[in-house]
PDB file of C-alpha atoms and ligand atoms in Angstrom:
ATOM      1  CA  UNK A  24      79.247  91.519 101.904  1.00 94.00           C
ATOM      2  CA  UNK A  25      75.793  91.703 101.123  1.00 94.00           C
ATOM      3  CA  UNK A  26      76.770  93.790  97.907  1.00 96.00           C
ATOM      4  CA  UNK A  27      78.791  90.362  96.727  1.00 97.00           C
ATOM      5  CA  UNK A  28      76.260  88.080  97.430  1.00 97.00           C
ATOM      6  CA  UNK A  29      73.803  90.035  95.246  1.00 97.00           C
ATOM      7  CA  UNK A  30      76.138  89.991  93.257  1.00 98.00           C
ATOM      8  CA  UNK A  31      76.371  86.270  92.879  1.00 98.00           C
ATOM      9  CA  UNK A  32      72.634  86.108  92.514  1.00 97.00           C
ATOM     10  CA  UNK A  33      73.122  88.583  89.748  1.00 98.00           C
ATOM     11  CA  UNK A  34      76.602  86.223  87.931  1.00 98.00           C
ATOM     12  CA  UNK A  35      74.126  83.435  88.053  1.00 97.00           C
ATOM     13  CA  UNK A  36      71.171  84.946  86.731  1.00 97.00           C
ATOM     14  CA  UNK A  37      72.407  87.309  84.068  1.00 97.00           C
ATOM     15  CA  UNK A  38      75.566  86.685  83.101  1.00 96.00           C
ATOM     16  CA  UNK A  39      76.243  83.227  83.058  1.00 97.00           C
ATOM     17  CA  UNK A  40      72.694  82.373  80.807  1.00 98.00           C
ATOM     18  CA  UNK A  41      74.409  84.717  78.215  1.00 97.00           C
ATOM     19  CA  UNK A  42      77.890  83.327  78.571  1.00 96.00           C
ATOM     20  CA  UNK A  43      76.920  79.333  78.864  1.00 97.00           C
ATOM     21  CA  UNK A  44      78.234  78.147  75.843  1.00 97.00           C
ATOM     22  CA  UNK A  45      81.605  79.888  77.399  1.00 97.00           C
ATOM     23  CA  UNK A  46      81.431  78.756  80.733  1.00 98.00           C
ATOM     24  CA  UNK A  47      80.162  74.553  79.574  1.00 97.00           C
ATOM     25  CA  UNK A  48      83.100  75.111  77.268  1.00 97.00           C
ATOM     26  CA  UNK A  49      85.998  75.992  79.724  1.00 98.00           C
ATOM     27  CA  UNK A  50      84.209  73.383  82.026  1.00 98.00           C
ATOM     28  CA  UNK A  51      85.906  70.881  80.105  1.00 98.00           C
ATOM     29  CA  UNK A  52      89.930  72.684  80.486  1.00 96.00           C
ATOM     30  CA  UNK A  53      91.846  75.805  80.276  1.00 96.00           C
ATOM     31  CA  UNK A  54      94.059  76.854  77.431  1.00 96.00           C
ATOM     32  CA  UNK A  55      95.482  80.059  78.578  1.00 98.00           C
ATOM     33  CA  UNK A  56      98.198  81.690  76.114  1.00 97.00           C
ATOM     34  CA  UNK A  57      98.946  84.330  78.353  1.00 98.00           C
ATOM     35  CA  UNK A  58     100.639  84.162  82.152  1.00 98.00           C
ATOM     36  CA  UNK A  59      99.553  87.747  83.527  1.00 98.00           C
ATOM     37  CA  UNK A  60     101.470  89.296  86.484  1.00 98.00           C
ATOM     38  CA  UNK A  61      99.761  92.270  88.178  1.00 98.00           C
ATOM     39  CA  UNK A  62      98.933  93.945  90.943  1.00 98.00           C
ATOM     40  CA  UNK A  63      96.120  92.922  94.270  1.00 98.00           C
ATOM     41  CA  UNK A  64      95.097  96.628  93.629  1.00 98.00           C
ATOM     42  CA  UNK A  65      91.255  96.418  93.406  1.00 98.00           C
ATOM     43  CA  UNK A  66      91.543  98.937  90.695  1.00 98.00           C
ATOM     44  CA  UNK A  67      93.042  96.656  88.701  1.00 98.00           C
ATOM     45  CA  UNK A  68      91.593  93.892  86.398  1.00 98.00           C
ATOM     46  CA  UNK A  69      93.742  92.322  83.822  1.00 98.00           C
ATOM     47  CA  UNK A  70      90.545  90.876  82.124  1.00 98.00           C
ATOM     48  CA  UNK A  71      88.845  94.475  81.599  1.00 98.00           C
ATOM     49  CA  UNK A  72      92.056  96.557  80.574  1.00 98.00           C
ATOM     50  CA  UNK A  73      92.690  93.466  77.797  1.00 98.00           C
ATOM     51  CA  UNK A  74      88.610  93.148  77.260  1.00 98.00           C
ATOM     52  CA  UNK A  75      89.315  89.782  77.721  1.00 97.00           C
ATOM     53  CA  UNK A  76      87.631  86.681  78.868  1.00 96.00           C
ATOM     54  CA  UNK A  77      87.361  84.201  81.760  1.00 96.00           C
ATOM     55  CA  UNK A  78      89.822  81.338  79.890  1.00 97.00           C
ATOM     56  CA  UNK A  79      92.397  84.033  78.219  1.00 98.00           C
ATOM     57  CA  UNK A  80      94.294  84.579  81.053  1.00 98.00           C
ATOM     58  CA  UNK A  81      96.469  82.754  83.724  1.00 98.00           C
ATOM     59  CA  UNK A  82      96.360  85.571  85.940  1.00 98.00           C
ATOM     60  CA  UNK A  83      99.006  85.854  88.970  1.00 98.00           C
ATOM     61  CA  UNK A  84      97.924  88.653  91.310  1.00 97.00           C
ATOM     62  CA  UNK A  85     100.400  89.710  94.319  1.00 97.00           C
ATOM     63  CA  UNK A  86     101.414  93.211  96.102  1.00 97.00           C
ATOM     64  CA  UNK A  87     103.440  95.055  93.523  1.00 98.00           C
ATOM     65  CA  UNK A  88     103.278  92.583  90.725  1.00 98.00           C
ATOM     66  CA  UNK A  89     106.157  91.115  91.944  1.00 97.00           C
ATOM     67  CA  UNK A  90     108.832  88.405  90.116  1.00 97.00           C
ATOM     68  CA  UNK A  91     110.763  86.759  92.975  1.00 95.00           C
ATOM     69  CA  UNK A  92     113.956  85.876  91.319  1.00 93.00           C
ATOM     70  CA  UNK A  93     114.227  81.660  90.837  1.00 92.00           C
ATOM     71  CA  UNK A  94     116.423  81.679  94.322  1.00 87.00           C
ATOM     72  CA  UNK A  95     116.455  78.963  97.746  1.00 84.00           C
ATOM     73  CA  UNK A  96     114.859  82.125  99.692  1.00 83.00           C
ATOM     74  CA  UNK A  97     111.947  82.265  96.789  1.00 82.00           C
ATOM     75  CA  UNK A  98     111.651  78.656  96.829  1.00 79.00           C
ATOM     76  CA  UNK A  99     107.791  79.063  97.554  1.00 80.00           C
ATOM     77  CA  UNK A 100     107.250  81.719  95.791  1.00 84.00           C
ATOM     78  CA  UNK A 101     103.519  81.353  94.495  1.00 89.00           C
ATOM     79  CA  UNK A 102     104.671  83.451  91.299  1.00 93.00           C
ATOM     80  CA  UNK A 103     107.851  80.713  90.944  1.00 93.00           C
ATOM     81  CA  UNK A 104     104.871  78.150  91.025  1.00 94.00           C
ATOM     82  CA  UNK A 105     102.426  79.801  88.816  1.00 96.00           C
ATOM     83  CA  UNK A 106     105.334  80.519  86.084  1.00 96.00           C
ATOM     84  CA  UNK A 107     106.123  76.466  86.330  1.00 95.00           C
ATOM     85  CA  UNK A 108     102.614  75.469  86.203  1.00 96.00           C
ATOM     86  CA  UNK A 109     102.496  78.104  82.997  1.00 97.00           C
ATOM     87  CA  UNK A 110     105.500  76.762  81.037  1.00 97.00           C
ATOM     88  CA  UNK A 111     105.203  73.027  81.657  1.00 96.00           C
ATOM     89  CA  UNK A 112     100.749  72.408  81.600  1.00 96.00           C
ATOM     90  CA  UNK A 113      99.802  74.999  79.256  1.00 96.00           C
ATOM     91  CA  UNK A 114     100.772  76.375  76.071  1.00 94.00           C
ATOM     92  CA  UNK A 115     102.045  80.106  77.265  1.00 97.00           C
ATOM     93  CA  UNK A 116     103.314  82.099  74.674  1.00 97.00           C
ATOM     94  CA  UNK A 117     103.113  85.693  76.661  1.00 98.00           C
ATOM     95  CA  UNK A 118     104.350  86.713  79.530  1.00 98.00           C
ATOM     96  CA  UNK A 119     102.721  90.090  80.643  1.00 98.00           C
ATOM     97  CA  UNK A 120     104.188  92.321  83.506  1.00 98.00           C
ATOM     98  CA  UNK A 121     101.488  94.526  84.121  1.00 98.00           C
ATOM     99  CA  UNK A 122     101.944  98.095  86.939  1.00 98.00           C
ATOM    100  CA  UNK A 123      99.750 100.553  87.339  1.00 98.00           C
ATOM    101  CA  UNK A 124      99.804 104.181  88.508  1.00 98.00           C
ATOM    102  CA  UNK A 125      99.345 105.192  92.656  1.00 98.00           C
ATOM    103  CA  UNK A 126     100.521 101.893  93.272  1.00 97.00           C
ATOM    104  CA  UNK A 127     100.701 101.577  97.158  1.00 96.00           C
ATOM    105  CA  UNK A 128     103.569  98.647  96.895  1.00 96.00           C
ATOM    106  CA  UNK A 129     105.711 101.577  94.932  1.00 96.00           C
ATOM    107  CA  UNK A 130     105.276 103.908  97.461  1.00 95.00           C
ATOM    108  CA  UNK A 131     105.759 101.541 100.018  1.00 94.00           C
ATOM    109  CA  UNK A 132     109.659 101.292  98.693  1.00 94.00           C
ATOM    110  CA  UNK A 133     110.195 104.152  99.893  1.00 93.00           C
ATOM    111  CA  UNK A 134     108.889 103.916 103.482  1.00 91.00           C
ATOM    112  CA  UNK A 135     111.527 104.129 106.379  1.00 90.00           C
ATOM    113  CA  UNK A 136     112.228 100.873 108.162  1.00 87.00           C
ATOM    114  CA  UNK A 137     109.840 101.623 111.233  1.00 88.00           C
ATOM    115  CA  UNK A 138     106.809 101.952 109.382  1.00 89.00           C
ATOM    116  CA  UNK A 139     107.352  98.379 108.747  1.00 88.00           C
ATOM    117  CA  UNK A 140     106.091  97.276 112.586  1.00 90.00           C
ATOM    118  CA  UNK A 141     103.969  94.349 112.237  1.00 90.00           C
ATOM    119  CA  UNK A 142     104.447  94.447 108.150  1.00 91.00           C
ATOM    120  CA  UNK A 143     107.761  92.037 108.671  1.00 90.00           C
ATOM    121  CA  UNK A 144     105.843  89.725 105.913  1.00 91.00           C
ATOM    122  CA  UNK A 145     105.361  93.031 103.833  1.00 92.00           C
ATOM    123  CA  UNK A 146     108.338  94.232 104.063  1.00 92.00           C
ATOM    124  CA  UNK A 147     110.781  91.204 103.125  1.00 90.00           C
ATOM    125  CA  UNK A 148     107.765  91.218  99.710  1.00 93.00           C
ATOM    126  CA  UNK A 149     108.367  94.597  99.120  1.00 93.00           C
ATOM    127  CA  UNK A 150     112.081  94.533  99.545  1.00 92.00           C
ATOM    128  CA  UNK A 151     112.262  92.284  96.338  1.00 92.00           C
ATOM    129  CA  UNK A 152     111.604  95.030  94.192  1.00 94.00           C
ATOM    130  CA  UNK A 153     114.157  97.243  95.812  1.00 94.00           C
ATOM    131  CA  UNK A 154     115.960  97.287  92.552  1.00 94.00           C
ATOM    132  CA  UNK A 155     113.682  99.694  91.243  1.00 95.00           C
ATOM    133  CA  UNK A 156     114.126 102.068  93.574  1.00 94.00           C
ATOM    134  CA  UNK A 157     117.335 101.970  93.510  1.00 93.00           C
ATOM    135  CA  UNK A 158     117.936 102.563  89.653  1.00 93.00           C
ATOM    136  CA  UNK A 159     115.260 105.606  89.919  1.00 93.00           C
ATOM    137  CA  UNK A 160     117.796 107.137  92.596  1.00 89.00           C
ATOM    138  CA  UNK A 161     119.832 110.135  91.347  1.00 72.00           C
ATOM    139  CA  UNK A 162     117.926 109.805  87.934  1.00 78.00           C
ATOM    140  CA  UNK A 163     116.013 113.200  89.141  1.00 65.00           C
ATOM    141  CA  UNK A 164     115.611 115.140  93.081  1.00 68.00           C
ATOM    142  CA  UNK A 165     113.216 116.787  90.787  1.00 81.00           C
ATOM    143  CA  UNK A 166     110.060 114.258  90.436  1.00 84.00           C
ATOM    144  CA  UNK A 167     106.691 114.771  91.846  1.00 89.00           C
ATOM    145  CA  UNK A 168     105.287 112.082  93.948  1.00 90.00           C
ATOM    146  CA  UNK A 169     103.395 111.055  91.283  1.00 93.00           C
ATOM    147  CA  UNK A 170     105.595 111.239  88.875  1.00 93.00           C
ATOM    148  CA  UNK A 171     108.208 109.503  91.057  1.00 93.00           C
ATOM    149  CA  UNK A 172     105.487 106.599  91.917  1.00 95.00           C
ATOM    150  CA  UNK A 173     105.311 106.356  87.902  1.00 96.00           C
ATOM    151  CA  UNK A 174     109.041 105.787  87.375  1.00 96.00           C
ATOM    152  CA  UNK A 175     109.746 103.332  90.383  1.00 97.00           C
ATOM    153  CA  UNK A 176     106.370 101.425  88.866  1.00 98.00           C
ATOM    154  CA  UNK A 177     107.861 101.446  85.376  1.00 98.00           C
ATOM    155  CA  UNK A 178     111.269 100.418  86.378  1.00 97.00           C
ATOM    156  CA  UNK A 179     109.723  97.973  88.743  1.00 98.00           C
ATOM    157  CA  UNK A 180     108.232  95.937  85.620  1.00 98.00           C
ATOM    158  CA  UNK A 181     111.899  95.846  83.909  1.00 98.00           C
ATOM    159  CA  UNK A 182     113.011  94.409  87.118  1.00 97.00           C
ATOM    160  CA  UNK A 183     110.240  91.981  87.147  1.00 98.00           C
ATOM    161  CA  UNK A 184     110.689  91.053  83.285  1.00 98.00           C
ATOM    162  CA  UNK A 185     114.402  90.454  84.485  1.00 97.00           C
ATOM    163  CA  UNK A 186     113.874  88.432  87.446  1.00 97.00           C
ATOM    164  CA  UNK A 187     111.692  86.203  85.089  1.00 98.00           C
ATOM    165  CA  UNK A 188     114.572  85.332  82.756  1.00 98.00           C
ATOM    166  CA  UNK A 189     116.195  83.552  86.011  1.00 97.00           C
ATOM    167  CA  UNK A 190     113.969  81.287  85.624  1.00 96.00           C
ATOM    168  CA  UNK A 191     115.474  78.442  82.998  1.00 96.00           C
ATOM    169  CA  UNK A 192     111.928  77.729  81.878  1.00 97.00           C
ATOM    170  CA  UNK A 193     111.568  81.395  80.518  1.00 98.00           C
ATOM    171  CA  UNK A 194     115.031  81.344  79.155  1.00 98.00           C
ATOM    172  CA  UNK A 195     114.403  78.258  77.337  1.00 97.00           C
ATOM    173  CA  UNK A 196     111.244  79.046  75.923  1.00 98.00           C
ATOM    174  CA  UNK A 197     112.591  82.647  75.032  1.00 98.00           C
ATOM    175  CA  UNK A 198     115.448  80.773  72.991  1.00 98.00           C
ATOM    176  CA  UNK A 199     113.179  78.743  70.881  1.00 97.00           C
ATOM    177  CA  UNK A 200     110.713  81.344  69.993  1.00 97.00           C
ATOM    178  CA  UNK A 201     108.064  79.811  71.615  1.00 96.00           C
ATOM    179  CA  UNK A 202     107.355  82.940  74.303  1.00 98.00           C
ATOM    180  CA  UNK A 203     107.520  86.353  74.532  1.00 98.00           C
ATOM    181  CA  UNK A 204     107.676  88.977  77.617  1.00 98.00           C
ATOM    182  CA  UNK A 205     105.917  91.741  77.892  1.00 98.00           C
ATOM    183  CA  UNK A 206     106.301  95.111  80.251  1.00 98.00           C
ATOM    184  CA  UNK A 207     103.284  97.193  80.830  1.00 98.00           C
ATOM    185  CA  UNK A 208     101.843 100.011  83.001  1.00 98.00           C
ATOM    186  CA  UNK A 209      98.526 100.680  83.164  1.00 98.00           C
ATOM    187  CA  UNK A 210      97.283 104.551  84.060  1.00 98.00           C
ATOM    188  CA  UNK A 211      94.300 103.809  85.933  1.00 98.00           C
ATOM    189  CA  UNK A 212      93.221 107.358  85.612  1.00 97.00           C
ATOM    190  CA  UNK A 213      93.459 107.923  82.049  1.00 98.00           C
ATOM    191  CA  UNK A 214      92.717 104.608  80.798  1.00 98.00           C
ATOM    192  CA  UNK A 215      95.728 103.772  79.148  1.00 98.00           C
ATOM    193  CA  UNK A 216      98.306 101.207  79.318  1.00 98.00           C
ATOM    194  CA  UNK A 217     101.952 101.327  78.319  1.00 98.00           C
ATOM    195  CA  UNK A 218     104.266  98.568  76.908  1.00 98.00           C
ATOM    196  CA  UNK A 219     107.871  98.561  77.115  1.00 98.00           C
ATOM    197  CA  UNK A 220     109.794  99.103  74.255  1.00 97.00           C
ATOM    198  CA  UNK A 221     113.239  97.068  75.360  1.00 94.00           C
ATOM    199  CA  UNK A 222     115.097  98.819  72.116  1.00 95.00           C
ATOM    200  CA  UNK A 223     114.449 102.555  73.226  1.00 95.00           C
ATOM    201  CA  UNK A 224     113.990 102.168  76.657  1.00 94.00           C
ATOM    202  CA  UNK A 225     110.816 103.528  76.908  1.00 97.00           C
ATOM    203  CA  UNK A 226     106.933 103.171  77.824  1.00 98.00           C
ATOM    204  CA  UNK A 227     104.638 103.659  74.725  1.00 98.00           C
ATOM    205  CA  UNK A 228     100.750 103.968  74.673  1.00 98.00           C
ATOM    206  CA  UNK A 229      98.908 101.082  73.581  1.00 98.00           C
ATOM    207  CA  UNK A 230      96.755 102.385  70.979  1.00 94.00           C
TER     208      UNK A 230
HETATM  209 ZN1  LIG B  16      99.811  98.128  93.094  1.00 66.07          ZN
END
């Protein structure tokens, strides 16, 4: 802890003098054009991979980067709430689904039922995303664990990008041209991230 509140010391000090105009700036409002789904990882920070900054991004963090579908059971859903504050407050006009590599919600689809004990809350969070799983099954026996982790994370964001459109909010907004979604997978290792390309089906680098 002590390493944070140096840290603090440090924001004050350092950074915010050089960022004031910034910071008195966005003390005044928010105008976010991007909603940003990712994961809690600690390896993962939507404003460094975009080299963006504090302002850009409406940034929804949660195990997996998960979209609970618009459903009763997701009815307080912090994503369902973040997606409605989004659409209706601010003017979004991206949707990013953002997954990442040796992600531990991935793996954790394909932990047996009694490695769940005391992880109830876990596992009914984790079980949304089943549908990724489940379309990487029988694709290939063949995959590494890592390469298996990659797939399930990558078909995890289509399922995600999916589960958005059930919202009407998105749909709407998708009809009039006013917002676009966006699938992406971040390689924490090699420092590159990946957008979905709907028309082929496939991940391609950033670049
Ligand atoms: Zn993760």
């Amino acid at each position: 802890m002590e390493r944070l509140y140096k840290g603090v010391k440090k924001f004050k000090e350092v950074y915010f003098p050089e960022e004031e105009a910034l910071f008195k700036e966005l003390a005044k409002g928010q105008s976010p054009d991007t909603l940003f789904f990712s994961c809690s990882d600690s390896r993962i920070d939507p404003n460094i991979i975009t080299q963006s900054k504090p302002g850009e991004l409406f940034i929804v963090k949660n195990i997996g980067n998960i979209v609970p579908p618009c459903s009763p059971q997701w009815k307080k859903s912090g994503a369902a709430a973040a997606i409605e504050y989004a659409l209706v407050f601010m003017d979004i006009t991206n949707i990013v689904v953002c997954a990442h590599s040796d992600c531990g919600a991935m793996k954790a689809l394909y932990m047996k039922a009694e490695d769940f004990k005391e992880l109830s809350h876990l596992k009914e969070w984790i079980d949304t995303a089943q549908a990724a799983r489940d379309r990487v099954a029988g694709t290939n026996n063949e995959l590494s664990q890592t390469a298996l982790n990659e797939m399930t994370a990558k078909e995890n964001v289509i399922v995600q990008l999916e589960n958005l459109k059930t919202f009407s909010l998105v749909t709407n907004a998708l009809d009039a041209g006013r917002l676009k979604l966006h699938g992406w997978y971040y390689d924490i290792g090699a420092g590159t991230v990946h957008a979905y390309n709907e028309t082929e089906n496939t991940f391609e680098e950033i670049s």
